[in-house]
Short mmCIF file of C-alpha atoms in Angstrom, two decimals:
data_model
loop_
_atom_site.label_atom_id
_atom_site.label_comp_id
_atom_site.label_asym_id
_atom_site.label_seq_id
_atom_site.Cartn_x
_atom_site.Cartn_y
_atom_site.Cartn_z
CA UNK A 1 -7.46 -86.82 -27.42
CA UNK A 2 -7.33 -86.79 -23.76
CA UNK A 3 -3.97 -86.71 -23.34
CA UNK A 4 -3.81 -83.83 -25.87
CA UNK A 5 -5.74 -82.28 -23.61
CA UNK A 6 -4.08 -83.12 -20.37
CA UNK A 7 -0.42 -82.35 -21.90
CA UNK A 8 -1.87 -78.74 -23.33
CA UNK A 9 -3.28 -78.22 -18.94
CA UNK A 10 0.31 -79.29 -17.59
CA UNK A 11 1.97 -76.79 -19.89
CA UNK A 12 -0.18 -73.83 -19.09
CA UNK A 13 -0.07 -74.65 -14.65
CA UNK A 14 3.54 -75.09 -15.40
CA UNK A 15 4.94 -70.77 -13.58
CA UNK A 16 7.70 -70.45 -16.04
CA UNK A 17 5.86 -70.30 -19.13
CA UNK A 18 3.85 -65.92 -22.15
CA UNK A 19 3.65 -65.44 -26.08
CA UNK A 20 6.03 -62.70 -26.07
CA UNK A 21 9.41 -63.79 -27.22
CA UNK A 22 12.43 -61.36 -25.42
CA UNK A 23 9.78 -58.36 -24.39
CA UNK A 24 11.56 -55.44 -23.20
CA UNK A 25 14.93 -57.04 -24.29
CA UNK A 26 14.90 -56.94 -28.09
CA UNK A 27 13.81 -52.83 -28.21
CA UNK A 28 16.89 -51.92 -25.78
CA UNK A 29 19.10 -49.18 -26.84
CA UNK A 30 22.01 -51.55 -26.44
CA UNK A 31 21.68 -52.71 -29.87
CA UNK A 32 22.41 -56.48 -30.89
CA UNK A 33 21.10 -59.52 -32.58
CA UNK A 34 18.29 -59.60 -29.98
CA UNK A 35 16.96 -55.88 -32.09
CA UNK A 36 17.89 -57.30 -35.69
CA UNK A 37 15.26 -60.30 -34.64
CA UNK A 38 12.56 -58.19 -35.14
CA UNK A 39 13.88 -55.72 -37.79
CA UNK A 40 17.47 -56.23 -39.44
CA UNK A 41 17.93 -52.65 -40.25
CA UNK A 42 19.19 -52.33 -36.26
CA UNK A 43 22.04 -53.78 -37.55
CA UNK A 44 23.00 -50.75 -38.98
CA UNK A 45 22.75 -49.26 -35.60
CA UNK A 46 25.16 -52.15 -33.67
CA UNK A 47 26.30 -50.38 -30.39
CA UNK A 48 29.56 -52.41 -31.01
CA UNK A 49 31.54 -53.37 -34.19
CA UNK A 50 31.23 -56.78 -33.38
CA UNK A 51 28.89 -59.51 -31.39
CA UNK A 52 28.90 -63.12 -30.82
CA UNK A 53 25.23 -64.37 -29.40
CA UNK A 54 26.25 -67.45 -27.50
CA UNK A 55 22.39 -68.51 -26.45
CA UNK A 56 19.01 -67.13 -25.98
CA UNK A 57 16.19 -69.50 -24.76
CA UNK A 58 12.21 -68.27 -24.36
CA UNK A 59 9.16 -70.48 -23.38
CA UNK A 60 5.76 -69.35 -23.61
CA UNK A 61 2.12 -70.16 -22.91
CA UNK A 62 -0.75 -68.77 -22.74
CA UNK A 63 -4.37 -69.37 -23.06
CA UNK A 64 -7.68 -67.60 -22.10
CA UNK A 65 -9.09 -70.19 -20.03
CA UNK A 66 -7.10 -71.03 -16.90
CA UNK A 67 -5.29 -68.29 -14.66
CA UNK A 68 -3.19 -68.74 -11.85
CA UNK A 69 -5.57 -68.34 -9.04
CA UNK A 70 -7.07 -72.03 -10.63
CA UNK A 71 -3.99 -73.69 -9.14
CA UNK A 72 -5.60 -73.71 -6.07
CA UNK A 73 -8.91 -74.71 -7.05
CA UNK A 74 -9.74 -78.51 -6.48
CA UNK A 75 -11.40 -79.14 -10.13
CA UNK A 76 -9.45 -80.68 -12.99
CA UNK A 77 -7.44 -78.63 -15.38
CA UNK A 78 -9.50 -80.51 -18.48
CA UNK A 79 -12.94 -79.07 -16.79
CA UNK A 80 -11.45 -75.34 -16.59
CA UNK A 81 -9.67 -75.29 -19.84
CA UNK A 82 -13.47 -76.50 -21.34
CA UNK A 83 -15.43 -73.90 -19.27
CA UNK A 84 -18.09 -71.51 -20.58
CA UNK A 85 -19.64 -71.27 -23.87
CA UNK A 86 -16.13 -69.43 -25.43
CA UNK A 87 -13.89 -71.22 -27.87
CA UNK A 88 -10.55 -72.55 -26.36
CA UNK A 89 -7.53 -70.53 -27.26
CA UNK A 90 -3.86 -71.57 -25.76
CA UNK A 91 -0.60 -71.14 -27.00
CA UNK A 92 2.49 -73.15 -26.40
CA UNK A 93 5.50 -71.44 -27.74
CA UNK A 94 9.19 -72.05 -27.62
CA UNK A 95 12.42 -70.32 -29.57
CA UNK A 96 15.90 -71.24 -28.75
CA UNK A 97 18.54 -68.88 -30.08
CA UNK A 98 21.76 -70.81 -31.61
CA UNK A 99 24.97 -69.22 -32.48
CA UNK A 100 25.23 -65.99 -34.08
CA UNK A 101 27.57 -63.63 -35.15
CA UNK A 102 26.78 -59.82 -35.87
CA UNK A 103 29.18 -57.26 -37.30
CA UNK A 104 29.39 -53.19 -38.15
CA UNK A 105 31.52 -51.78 -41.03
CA UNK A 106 31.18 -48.17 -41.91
CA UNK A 107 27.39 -47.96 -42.96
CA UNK A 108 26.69 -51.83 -43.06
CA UNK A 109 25.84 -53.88 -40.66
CA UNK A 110 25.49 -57.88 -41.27
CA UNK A 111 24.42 -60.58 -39.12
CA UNK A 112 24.72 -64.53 -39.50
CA UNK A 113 22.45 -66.26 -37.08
CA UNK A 114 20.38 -69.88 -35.96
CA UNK A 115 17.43 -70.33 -34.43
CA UNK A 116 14.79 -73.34 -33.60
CA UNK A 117 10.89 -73.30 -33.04
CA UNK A 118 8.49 -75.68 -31.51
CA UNK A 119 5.00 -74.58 -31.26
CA UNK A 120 1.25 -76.25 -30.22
CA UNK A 121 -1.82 -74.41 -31.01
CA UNK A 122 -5.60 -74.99 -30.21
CA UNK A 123 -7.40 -72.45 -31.84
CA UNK A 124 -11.12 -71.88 -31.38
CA UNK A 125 -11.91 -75.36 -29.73
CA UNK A 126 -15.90 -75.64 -29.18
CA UNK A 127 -15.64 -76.38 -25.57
CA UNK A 128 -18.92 -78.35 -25.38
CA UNK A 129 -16.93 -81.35 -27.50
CA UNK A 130 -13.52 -81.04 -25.21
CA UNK A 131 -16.10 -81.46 -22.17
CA UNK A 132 -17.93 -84.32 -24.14
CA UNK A 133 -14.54 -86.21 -24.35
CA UNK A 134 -13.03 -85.62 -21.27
CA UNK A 135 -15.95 -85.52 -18.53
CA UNK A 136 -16.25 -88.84 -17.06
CA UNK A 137 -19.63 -87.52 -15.03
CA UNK A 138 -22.30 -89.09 -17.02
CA UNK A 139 -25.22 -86.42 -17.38
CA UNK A 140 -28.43 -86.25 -19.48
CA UNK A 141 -28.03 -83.23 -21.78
CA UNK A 142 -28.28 -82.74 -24.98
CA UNK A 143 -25.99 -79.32 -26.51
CA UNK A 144 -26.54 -78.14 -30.18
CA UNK A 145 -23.35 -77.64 -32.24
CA UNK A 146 -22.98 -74.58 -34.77
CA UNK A 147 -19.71 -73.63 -35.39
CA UNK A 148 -18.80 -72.41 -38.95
CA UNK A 149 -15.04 -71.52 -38.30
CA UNK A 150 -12.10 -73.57 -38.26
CA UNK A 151 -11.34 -75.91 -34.71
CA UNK A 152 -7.54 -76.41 -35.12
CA UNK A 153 -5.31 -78.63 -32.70
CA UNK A 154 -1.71 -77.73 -34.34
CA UNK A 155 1.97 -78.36 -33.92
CA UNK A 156 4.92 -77.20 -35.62
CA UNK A 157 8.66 -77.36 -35.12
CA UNK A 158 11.63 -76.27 -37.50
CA UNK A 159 14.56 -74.73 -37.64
CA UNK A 160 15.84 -71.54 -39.61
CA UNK A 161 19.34 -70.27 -40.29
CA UNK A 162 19.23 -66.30 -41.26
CA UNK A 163 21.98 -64.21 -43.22
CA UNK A 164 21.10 -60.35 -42.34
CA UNK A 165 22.40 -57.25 -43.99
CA UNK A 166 21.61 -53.66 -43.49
CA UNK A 167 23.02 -50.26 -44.56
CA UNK A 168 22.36 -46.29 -43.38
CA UNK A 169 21.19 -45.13 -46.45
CA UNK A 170 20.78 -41.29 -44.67
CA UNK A 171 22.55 -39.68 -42.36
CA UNK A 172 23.16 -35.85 -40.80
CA UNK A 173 24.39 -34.43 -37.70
CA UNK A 174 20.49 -34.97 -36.32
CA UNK A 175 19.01 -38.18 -38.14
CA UNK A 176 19.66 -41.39 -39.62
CA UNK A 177 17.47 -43.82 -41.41
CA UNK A 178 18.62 -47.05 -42.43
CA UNK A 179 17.14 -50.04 -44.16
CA UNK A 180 17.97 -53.98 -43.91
CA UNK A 181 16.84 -57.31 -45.20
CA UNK A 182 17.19 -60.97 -43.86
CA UNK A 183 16.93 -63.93 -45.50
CA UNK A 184 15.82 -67.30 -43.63
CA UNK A 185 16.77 -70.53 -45.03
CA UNK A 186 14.20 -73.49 -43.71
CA UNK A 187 14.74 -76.78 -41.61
CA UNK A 188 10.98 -77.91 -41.60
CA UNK A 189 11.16 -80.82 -38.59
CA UNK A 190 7.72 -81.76 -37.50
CA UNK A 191 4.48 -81.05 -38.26
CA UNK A 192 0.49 -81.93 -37.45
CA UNK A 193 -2.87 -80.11 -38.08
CA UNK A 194 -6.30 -81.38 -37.06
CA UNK A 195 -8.83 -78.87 -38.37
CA UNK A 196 -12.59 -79.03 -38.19
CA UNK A 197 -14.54 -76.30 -40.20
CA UNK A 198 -18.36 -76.28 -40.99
CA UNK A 199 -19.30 -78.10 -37.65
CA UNK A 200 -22.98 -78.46 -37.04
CA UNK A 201 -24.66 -80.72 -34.69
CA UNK A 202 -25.68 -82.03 -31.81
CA UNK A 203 -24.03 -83.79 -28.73
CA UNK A 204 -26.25 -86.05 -26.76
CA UNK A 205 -24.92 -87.16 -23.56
CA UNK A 206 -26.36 -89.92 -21.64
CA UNK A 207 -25.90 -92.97 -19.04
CA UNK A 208 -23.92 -94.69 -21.78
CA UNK A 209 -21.48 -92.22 -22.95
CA UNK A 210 -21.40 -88.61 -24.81
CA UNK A 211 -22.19 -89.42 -28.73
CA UNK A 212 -21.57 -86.53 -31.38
CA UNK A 213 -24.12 -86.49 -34.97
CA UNK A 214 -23.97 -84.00 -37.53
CA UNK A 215 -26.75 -82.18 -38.81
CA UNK A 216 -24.91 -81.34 -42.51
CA UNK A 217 -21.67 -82.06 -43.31
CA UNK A 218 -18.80 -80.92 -41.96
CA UNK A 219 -14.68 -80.42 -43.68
CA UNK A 220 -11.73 -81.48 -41.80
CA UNK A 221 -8.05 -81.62 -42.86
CA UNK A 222 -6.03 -83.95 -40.85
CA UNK A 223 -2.02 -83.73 -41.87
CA UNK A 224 1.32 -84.78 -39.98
CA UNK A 225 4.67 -85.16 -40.48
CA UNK A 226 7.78 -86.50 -38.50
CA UNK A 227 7.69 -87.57 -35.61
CA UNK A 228 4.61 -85.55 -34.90
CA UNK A 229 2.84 -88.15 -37.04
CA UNK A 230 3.04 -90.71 -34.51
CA UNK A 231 2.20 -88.15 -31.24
CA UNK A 232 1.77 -85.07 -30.62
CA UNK A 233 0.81 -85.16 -27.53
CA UNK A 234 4.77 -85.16 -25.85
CA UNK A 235 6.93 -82.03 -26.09
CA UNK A 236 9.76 -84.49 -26.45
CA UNK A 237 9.03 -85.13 -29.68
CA UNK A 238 9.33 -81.82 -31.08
CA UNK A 239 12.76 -81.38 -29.85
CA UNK A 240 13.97 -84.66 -31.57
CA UNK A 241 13.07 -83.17 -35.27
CA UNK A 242 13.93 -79.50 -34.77
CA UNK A 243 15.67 -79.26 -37.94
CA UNK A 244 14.75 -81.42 -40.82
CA UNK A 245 16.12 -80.74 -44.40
CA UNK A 246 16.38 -77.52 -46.30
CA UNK A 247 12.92 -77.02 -47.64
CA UNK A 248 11.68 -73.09 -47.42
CA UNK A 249 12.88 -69.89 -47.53
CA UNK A 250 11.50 -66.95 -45.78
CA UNK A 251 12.53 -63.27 -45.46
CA UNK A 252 12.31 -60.08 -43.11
CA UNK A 253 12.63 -56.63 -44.45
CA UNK A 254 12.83 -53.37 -41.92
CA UNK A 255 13.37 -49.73 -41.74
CA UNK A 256 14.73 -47.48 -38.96
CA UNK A 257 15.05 -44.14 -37.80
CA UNK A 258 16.63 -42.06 -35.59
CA UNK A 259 16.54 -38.72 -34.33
CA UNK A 260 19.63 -38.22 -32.83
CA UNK A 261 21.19 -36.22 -30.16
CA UNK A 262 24.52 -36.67 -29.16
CA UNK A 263 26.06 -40.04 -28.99
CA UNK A 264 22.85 -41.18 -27.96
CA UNK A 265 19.55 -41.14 -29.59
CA UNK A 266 16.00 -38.92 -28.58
CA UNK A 267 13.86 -41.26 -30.59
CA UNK A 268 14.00 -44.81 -32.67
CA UNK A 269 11.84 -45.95 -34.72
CA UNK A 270 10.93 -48.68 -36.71
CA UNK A 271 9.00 -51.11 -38.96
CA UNK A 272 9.53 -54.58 -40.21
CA UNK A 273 7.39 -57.10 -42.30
CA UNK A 274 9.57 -60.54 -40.98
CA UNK A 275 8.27 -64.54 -41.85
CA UNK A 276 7.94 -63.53 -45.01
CA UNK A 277 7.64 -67.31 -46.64
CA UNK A 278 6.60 -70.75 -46.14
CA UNK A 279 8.07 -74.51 -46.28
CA UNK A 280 7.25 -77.95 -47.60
CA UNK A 281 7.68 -80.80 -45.80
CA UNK A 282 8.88 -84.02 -47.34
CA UNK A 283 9.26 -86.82 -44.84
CA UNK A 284 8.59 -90.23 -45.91
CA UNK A 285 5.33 -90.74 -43.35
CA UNK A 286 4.10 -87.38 -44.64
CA UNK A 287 0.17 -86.86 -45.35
CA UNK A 288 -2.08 -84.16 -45.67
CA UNK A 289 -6.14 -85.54 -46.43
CA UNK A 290 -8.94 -83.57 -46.51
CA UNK A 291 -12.54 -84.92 -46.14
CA UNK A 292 -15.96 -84.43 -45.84
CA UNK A 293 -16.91 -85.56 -42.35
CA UNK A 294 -20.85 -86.73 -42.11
CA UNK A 295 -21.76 -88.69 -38.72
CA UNK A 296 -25.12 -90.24 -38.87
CA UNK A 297 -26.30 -92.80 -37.25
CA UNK A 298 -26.20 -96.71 -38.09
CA UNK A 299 -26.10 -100.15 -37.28
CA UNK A 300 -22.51 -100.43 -35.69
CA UNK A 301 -23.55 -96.76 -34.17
CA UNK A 302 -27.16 -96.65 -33.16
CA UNK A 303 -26.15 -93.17 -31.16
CA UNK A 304 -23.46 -91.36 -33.60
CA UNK A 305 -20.18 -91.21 -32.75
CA UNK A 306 -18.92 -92.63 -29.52
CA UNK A 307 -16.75 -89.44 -28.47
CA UNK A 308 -15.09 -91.61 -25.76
CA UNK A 309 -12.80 -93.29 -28.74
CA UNK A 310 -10.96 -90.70 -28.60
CA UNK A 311 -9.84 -90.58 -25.09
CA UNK A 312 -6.72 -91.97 -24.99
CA UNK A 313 -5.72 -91.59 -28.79
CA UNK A 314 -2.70 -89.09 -29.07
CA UNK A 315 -2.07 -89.93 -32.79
CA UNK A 316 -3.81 -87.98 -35.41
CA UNK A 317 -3.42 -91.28 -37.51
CA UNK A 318 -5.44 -93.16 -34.72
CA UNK A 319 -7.90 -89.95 -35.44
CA UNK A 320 -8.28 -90.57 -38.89
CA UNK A 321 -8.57 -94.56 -38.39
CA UNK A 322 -11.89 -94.33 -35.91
CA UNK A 323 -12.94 -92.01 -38.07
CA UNK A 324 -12.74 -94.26 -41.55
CA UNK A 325 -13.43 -97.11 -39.88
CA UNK A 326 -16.80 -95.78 -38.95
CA UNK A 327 -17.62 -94.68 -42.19
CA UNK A 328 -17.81 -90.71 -41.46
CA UNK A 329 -14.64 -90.19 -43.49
CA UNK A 330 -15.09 -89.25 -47.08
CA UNK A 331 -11.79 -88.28 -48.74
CA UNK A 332 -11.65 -84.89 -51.54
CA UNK A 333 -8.06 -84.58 -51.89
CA UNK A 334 -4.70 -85.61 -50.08
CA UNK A 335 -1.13 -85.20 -50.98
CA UNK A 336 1.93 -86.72 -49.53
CA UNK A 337 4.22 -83.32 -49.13
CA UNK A 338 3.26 -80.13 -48.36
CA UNK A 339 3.19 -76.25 -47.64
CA UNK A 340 2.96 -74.37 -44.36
CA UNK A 341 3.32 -70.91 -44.22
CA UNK A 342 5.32 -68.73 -41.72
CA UNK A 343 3.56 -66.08 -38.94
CA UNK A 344 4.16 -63.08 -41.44
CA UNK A 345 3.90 -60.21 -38.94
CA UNK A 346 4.07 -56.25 -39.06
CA UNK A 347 6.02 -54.96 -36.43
CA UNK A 348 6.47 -51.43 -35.78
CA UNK A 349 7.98 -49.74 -32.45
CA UNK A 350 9.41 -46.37 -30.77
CA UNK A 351 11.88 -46.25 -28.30
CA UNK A 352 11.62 -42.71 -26.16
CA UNK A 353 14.23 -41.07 -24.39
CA UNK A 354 12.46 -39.31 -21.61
CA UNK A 355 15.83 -38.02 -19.86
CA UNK A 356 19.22 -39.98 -19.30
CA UNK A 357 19.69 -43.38 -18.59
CA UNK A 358 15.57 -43.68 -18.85
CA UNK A 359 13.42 -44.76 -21.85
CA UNK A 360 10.26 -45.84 -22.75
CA UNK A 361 8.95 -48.30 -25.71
CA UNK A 362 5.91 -48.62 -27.58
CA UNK A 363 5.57 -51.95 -29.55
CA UNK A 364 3.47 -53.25 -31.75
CA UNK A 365 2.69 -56.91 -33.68
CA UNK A 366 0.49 -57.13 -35.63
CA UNK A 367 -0.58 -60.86 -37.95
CA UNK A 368 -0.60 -60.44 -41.60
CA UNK A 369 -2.77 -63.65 -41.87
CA UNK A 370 -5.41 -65.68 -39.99
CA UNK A 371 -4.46 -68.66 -37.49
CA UNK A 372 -7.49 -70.46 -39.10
CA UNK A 373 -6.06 -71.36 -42.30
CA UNK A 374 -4.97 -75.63 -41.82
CA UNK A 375 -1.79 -74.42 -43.64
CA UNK A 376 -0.66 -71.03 -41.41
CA UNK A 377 1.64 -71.63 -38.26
CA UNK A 378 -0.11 -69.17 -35.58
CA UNK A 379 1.22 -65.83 -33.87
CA UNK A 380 -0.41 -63.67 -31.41
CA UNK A 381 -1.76 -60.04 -32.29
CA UNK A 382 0.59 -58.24 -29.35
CA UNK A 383 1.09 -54.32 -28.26
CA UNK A 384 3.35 -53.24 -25.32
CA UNK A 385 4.90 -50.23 -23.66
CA UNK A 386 8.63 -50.91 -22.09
CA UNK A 387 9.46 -48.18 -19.23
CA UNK A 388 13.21 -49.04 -18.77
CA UNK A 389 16.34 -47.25 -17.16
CA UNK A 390 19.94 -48.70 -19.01
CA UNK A 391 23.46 -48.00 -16.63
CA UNK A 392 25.43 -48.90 -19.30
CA UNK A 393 26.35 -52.44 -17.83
CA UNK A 394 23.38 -53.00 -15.83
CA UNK A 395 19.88 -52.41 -17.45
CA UNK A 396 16.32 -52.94 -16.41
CA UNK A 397 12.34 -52.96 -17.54
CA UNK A 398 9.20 -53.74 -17.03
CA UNK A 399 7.22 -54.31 -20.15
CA UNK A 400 3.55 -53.86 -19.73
CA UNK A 401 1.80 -55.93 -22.39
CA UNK A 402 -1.68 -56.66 -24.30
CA UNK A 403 -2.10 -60.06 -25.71
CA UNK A 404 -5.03 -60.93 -27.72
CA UNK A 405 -5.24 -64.38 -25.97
CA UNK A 406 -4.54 -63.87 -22.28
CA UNK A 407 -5.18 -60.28 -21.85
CA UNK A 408 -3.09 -57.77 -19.75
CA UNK A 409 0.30 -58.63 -17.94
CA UNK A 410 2.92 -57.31 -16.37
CA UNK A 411 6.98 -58.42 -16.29
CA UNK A 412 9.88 -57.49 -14.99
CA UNK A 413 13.59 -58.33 -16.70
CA UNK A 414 17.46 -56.95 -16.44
CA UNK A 415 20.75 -57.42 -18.48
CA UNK A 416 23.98 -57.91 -16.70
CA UNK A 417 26.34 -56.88 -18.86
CA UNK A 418 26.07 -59.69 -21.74
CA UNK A 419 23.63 -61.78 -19.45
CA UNK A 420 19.83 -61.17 -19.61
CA UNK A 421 17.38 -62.54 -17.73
CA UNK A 422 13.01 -61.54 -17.63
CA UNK A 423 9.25 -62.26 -18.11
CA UNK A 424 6.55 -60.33 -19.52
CA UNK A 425 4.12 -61.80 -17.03
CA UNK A 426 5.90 -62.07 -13.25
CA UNK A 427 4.71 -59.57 -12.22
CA UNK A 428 0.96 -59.87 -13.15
CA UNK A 429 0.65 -63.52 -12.17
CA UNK A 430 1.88 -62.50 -8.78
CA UNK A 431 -0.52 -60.14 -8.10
CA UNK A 432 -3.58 -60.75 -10.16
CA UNK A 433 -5.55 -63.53 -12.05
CA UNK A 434 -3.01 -63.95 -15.03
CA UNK A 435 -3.71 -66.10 -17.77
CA UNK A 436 -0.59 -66.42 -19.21
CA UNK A 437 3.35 -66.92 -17.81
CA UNK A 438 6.71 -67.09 -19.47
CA UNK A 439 11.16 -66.79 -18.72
CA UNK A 440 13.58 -66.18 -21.12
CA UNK A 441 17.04 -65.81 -20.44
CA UNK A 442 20.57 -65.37 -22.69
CA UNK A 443 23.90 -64.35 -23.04
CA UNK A 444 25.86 -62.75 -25.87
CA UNK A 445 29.33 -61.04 -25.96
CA UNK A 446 29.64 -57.42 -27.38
CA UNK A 447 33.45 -56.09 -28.40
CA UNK A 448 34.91 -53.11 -29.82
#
């Protein structure tokens, strides 16, 4: 579990890392695939007849632990991450943007496009149990556990191929409104889930080691697939099993409007429901178990359990064999395949034109479900606002965002013709005690 730990630190120190896919980008008034990605009835509104998005790449992290002013400091990543009495909460997020063709006929608009995910979660991590495993000061304390939520360690990667269509289904001399749908078509790749609900105890920590005994019993779901099954601990493994075989379908649906004034727009609106869906993974080393977890002690563990086992363990199988082998694990169900659900989000937006050539955007995301549920890939609660000035060729913003995770930051991005290049948190990080850092960057080729 260490090196869980210790891979989840040298992601977040890592400078060109947010949990905003594309900010300021994807609500630009120079419409393309970018704007269908978060509601495919832009498509209707392509600002050429035809596109071809050659790639888009966007890393994220964030977490509400660790800023940037704690590079400097001289104490270990693993002893921030676990300060204070909060629970942990860090992101790692990235989405790669494949080929992709978009195209406007008369009132339609249709889109053909790829994209991969690879994701790593901790949500709600006691902190007193990540210090108990990873503090190698030996202190006399004893800490009482009472947790009733979920404690998930997660990781997810898969890949998605969507088929877009939209049409203006109104339209005068002053406003337009147009509707579109998308449908995704699944690659689940990898998956693992460690989640710990119900957890009430006590850690006693002594000359001997850091030993963890439950007062009641506890639940915990431990599932994995691909080659997340063996680690999942190494980014490297989630790009290796991107895209698995079809299993899952999933589906946006968004509406637009505009109030028109010219050949440009004075306001655009709109609202999308996308991730609509879930997939199954079927790989042969698949398993999802849940148990009833009840550490007492006994003979082979006069103390509980020995949290040091898990040190250098970065297989959830190795998890679940200290765990049986002790005799704490007491099995309910367990399956071989099974269902994860997509981050079904609302997103709604409104693109202002204040006077030529400069705009402003108000965005909103907004999670349908919770992140606690063992089977629900996470997604960040997000609102922004997007001052930006567009020359036609050359365009640039500075989105100011809220992140339920890491709080406020600032970025700064600009498009170059096809080319774009930003960050929704440069800007912050630089001049404040950010929590959170990211870089995207693209290219796609608009004609006609």
């Amino acid at each position: 579990m260490k090196k869980i730990i210790l891979t989840v630190s040298l992601l977040i120190g890592l400078s060109t890392f947010a949990q905003d896919h594309f900010s300021g980008i994807s609500t630009s008034n120079r419409v393309g695939i970018l704007n269908a990605n978060i509601n495919p009835a832009e498509l209707a509104n392509l600002s050429k007849k035809f596109e071809v998005n050659i790639y888009g790449l966007s890393f994220n992290v964030a977490n509400n632990k660790i800023a940037f002013s704690d590079f400097n400091s001289d104490t270990d990543f693993e002893q921030l991450l676990f300060q204070g009495s909060s629970p942990v909460n860090a992101r790692v997020d990235a989405e790669i943007l494949g080929p992709g063709f978009a195209m406007r006929w008369q009132k339609w608009g249709f889109a053909i496009t790829t994209k991969a995910h690879a994701k790593f979660d901790m949500v709600d991590i006691d902190p007193t149990i990540g210090n108990a495993i990873t503090n190698d000061n030996f202190i006399l304390n004893t800490t009482l556990l009472d947790n009733p939520g979920n404690q998930r360690l997660s990781g997810t990667s898969y890949g998605e191929v969507g088929l877009s269509a939209a049409r203006t289904v109104f339209e005068t001399e002053n406003h337009r409104f147009s509707a579109g749908v998308t449908l995704k078509i699944l690659f689940p790749g990898s998956y693992s889930n460690f989640g710990l609900s119900n957890l009430n105890g006590t850690v006693n920590e002594n000359a001997s080691g850091a030993y963890l005994t439950t007062n009641s019993p506890a639940t915990l779901n431990i599932a994995y697939s691909g080659n997340l099954a063996e680690s999942f601990t190494n980014f490297d493994d989630y790009s290796k099993s991107i895209f698995g075989g079809l299993n899952g379908f999933a589906g946006d649906i968004g509406f637009n409007y505009q109030w028109k004034k010219g050949k440009d727009y004075k306001l655009n609106a709109g609202l999308a429901i996308r991730n609509i869906g879930s997939m199954t993974f079927k790989e042969d080393n698949n398993s999802s178990t849940n148990y009833v977890l009840d550490i007492q002690p006994n003979t082979q563990n006069p103390q509980g359990l020995d949290l040091s086992s898990f040190e250098n363990v970065d297989s959830l199988r190795d998890v679940e064999q200290i765990l049986t082998d002790n005799g704490y694990l007491t099995q309910t169900s367990g399956q071989t395949d099974f269902k994860v659900k997509l981050p079904t989000v609302l997103s709604t937006y409104a693109d202002f034109k204040l006077v030529p050539k400069v705009y402003i955007t108000a965005y909103l995301q907004q999670k349908i479900n919770e992140d606690s549920s063992n089977s629900q890939i996470t997604v960040p609660n997000i609102f922004s606002i997007t001052p930006r000035v567009n020359l036609g060729f050359f365009e640039t913003y500075v989105p100011v965002t809220f992140n339920e995770i890491s709080g406020t930051n600032v970025g700064f991005g600009f498009r170059l013709g096809g080319f774009y290049l930003g960050t929704s948190s440069l800007v912050s990080a630089l001049i404040s005690d950010s929590k959170q850092g990211d870089i995207y960057t693209g290219f796609r080729w608009a004609f006609l």
